[in-house]
Coordinates of C-alpha atoms in Angstrom, one line a residue:
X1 CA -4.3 12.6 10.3
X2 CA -2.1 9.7 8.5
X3 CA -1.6 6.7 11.1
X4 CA 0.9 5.1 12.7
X5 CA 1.8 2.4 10.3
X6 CA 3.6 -0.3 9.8
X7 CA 7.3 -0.9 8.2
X8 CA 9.0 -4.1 6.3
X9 CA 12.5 -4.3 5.6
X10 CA 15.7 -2.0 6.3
X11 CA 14.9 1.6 4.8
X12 CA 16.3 0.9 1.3
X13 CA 15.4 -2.2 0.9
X14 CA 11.4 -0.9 1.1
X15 CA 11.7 2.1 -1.3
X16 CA 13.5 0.0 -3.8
X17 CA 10.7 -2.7 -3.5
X18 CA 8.1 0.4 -3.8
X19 CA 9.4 1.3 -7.0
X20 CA 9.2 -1.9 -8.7
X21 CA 5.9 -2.6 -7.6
X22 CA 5.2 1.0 -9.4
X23 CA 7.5 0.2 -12.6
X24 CA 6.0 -3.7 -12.8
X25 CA 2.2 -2.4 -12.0
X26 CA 3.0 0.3 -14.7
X27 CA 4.2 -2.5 -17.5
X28 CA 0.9 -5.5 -16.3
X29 CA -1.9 -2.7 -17.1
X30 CA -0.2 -1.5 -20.4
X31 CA -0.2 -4.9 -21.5
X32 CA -3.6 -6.1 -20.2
X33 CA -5.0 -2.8 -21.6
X34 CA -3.6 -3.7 -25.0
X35 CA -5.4 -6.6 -25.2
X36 CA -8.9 -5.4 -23.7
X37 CA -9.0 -7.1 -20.4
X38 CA -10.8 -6.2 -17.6
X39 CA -8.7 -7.3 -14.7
X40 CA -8.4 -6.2 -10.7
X41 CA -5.3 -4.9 -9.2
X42 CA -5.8 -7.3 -5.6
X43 CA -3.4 -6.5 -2.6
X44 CA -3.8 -9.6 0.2
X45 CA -2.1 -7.7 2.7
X46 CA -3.2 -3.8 1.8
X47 CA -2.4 -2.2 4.8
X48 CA -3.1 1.5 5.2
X49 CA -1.6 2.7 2.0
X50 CA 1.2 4.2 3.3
X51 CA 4.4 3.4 4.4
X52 CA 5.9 5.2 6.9
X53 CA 9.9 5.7 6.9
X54 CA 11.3 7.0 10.1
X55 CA 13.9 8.6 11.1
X56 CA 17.3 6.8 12.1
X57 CA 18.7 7.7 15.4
X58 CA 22.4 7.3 16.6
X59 CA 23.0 5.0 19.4
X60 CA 24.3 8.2 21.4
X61 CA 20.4 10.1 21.0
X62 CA 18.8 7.2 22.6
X63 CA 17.1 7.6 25.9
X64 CA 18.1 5.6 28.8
X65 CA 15.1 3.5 27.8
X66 CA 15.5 3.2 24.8
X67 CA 12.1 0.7 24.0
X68 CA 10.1 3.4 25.0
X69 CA 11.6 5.6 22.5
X70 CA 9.8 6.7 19.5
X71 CA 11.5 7.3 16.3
X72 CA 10.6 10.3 14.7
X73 CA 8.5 10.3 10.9
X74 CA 11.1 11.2 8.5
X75 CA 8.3 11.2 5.4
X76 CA 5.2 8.9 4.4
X77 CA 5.8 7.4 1.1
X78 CA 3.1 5.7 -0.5
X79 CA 2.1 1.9 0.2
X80 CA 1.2 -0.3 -2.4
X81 CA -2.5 0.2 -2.7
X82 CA -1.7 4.2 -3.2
X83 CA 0.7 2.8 -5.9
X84 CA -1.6 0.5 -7.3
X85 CA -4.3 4.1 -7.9
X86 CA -2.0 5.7 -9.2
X87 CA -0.9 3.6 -11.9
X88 CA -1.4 4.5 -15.7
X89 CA -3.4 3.0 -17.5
X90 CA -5.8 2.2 -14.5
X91 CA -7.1 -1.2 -13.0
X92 CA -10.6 -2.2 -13.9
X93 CA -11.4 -3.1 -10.1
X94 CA -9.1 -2.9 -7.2
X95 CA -9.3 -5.1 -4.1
X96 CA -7.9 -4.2 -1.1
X97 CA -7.7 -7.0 1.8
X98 CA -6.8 -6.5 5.5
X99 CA -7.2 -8.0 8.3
X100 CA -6.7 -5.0 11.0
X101 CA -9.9 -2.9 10.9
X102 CA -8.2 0.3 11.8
X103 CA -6.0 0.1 8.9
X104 CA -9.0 -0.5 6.7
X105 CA -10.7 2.4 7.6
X106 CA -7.4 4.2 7.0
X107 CA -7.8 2.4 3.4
X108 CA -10.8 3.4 3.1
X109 CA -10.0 7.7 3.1
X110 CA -8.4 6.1 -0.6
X111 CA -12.0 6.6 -2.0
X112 CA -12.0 9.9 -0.9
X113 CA -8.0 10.6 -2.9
X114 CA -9.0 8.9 -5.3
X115 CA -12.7 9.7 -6.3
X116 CA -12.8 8.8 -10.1
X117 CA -12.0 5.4 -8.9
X118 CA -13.7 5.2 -5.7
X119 CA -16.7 3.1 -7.3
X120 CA -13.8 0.4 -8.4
X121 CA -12.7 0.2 -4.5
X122 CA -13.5 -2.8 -2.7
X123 CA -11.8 -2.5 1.2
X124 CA -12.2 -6.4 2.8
X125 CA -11.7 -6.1 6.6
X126 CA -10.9 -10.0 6.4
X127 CA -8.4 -12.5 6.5
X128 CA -6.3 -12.8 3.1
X129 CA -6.4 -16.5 2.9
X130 CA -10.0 -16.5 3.6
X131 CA -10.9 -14.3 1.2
X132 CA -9.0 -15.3 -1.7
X133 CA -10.5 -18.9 -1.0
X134 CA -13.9 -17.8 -1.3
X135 CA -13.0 -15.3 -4.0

């Protein structure tokens, strides 16, 4: 089951800021790799993993309440920290922060996808700031 999840941004706006991530993500571990780094892909604010983009509705197929009105999933497209696993050549560690302990237990199935790294994982149910303080 892939939860409800959150969403930033008008619908373009979010893929196109998805695929950077992936191109500058892609360009950062080439380099670091080149030079024989270890280093840690760390997302503050990691989410579930998945982005969920929904359907848009016309203003004529709302309901007469329309704020109980759910929009309909369109497709889940992957959130940064899915991103971040699959990018080529890999992250030595990868750190993913939130806050909300439902979505990081959602964060944690990622282990599971993603078994050759799931020893590199670490899922922080904890406050970003916090964290990266202490860190």
């Amino acid at each position: 089951m892939i939860p409800s999840l959150q969403q930033f941004g008008d619908r373009s706006w979010t893929q196109d800021k998805l695929e950077r991530v992936r191109k500058y993500l892609v360009a950062y571990s080439t380099i670091m790799r080149k030079r024989r780094y270890l280093y840690a892909y760390i997302d503050g604010f990691a989410g579930t993993g998945y982005y969920e983009l929904k359907k848009e509705v016309a203003a004529s197929d709302l309901s007469l309440f329309p704020e109980e009105d759910e929009p309909e999933i369109e497709a889940f497209l992957d959130g940064s920290a899915r991103i971040a696993l699959q990018v080529e050549p890999r992250f030595t560690d990868y750190i993913f922060i939130e806050k909300s302990p439902k979505k990081a237990a959602e964060l944690q199935k990622l282990k599971d996808e993603f078994p050759d790294k799931a020893g590199d994982i670490t899922i922080e149910t904890r406050e970003a700031n916090t964290y990266l303080q202490a860190f």
